[in-house]
Backbone as JSON, one array per atom type, in Angstrom:
{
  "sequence": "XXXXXXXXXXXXXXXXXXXXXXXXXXXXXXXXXXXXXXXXXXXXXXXXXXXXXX",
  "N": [[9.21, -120.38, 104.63], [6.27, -121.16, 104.69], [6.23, -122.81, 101.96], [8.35, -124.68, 102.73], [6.74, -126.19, 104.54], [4.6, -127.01, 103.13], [5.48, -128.39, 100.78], [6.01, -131.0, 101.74], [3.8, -131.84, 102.63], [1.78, -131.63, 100.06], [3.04, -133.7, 98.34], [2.33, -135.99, 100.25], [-0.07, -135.63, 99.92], [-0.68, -136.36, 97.08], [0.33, -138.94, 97.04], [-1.73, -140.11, 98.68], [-3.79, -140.3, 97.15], [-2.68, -141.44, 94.63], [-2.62, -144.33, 95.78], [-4.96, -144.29, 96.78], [-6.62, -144.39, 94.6], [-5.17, -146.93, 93.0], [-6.32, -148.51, 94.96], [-8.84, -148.24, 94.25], [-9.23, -149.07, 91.57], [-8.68, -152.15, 92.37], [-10.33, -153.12, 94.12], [-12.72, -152.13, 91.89], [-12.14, -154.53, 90.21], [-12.49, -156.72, 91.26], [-15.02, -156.61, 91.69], [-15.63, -157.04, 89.08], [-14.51, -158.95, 88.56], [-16.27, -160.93, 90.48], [-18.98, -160.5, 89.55], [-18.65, -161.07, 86.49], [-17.96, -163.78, 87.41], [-20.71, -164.37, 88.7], [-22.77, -164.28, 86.55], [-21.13, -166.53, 84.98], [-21.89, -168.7, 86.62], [-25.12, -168.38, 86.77], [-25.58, -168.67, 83.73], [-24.96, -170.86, 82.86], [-26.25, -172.66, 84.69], [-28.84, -171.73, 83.4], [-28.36, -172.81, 81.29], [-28.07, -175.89, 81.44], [-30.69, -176.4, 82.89], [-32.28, -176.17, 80.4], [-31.2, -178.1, 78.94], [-32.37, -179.94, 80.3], [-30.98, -181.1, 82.6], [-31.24, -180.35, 84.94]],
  "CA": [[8.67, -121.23, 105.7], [4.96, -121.66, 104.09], [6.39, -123.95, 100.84], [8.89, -125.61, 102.92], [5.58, -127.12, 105.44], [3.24, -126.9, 102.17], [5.91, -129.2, 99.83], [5.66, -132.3, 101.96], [1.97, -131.75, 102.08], [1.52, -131.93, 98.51], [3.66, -134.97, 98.41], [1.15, -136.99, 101.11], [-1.88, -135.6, 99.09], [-0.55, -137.05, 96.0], [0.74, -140.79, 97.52], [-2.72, -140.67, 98.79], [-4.65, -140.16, 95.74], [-2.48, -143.12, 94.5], [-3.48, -145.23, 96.62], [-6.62, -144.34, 96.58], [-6.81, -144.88, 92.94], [-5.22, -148.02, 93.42], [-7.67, -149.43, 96.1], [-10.4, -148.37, 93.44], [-8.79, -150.52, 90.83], [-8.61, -153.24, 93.04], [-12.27, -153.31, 94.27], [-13.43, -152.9, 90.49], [-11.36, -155.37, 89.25], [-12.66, -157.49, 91.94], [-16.34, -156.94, 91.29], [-15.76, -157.28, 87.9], [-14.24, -160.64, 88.1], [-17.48, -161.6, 91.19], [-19.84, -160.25, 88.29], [-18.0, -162.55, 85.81], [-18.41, -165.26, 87.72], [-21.74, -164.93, 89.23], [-22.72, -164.09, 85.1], [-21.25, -167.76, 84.32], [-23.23, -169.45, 87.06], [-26.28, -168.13, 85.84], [-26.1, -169.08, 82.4], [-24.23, -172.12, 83.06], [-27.37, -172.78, 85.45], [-30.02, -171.32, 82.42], [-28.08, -173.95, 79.93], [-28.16, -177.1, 82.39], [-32.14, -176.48, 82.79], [-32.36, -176.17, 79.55], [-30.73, -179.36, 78.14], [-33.15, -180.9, 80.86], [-30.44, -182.5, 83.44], [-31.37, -179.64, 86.18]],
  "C": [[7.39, -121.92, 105.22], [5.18, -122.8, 103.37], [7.55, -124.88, 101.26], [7.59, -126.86, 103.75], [4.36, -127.83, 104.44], [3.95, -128.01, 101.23], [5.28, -130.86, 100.41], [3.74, -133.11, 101.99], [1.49, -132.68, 100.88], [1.86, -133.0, 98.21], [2.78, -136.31, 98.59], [0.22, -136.69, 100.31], [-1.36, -136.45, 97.72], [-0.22, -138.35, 96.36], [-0.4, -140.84, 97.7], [-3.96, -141.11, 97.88], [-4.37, -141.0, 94.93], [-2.41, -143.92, 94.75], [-4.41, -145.32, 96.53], [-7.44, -145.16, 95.46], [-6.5, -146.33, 92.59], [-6.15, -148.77, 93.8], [-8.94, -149.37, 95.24], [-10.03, -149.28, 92.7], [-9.07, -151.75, 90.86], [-9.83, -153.87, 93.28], [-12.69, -153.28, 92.43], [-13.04, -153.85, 90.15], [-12.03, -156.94, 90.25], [-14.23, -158.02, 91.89], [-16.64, -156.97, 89.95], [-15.88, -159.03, 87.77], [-15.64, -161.59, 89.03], [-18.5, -161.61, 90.0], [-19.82, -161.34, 86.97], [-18.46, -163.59, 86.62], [-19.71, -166.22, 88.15], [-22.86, -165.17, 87.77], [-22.87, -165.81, 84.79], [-22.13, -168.55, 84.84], [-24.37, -169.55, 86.59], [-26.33, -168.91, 84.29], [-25.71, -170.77, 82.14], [-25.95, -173.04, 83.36], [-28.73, -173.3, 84.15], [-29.39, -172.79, 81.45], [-28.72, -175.41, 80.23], [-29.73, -177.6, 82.05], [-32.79, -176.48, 81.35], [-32.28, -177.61, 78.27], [-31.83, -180.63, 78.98], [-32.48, -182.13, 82.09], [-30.62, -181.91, 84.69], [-32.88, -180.25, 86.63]]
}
């Protein structure tokens, strides 16, 4: 009775944990690429002022 209520359990704890893991992925991968981009601005920016047309 215990490991028939305790299997599906285990089941949901593990889908959730990949998910989870997932959704982290997702978010880094997301502030990676914001980071990236806010990165190019900046230097993009630093170059511009630089060459003297900012």
């Amino acid at each position: 009775m215990g490991t028939i209520s305790k299997a599906p359990l285990e089941a949901a704890t593990e889908h959730i944990q990949i998910y989870i893991m997932m959704l982290y992925t997702m978010v880094m991968l997301k502030l990676l690429s914001f980071k990236a981009a806010t990165l190019h601005v900046l230097f993009t920016q630093a170059q511009l002022k630089r060459s003297g047309t900012m």
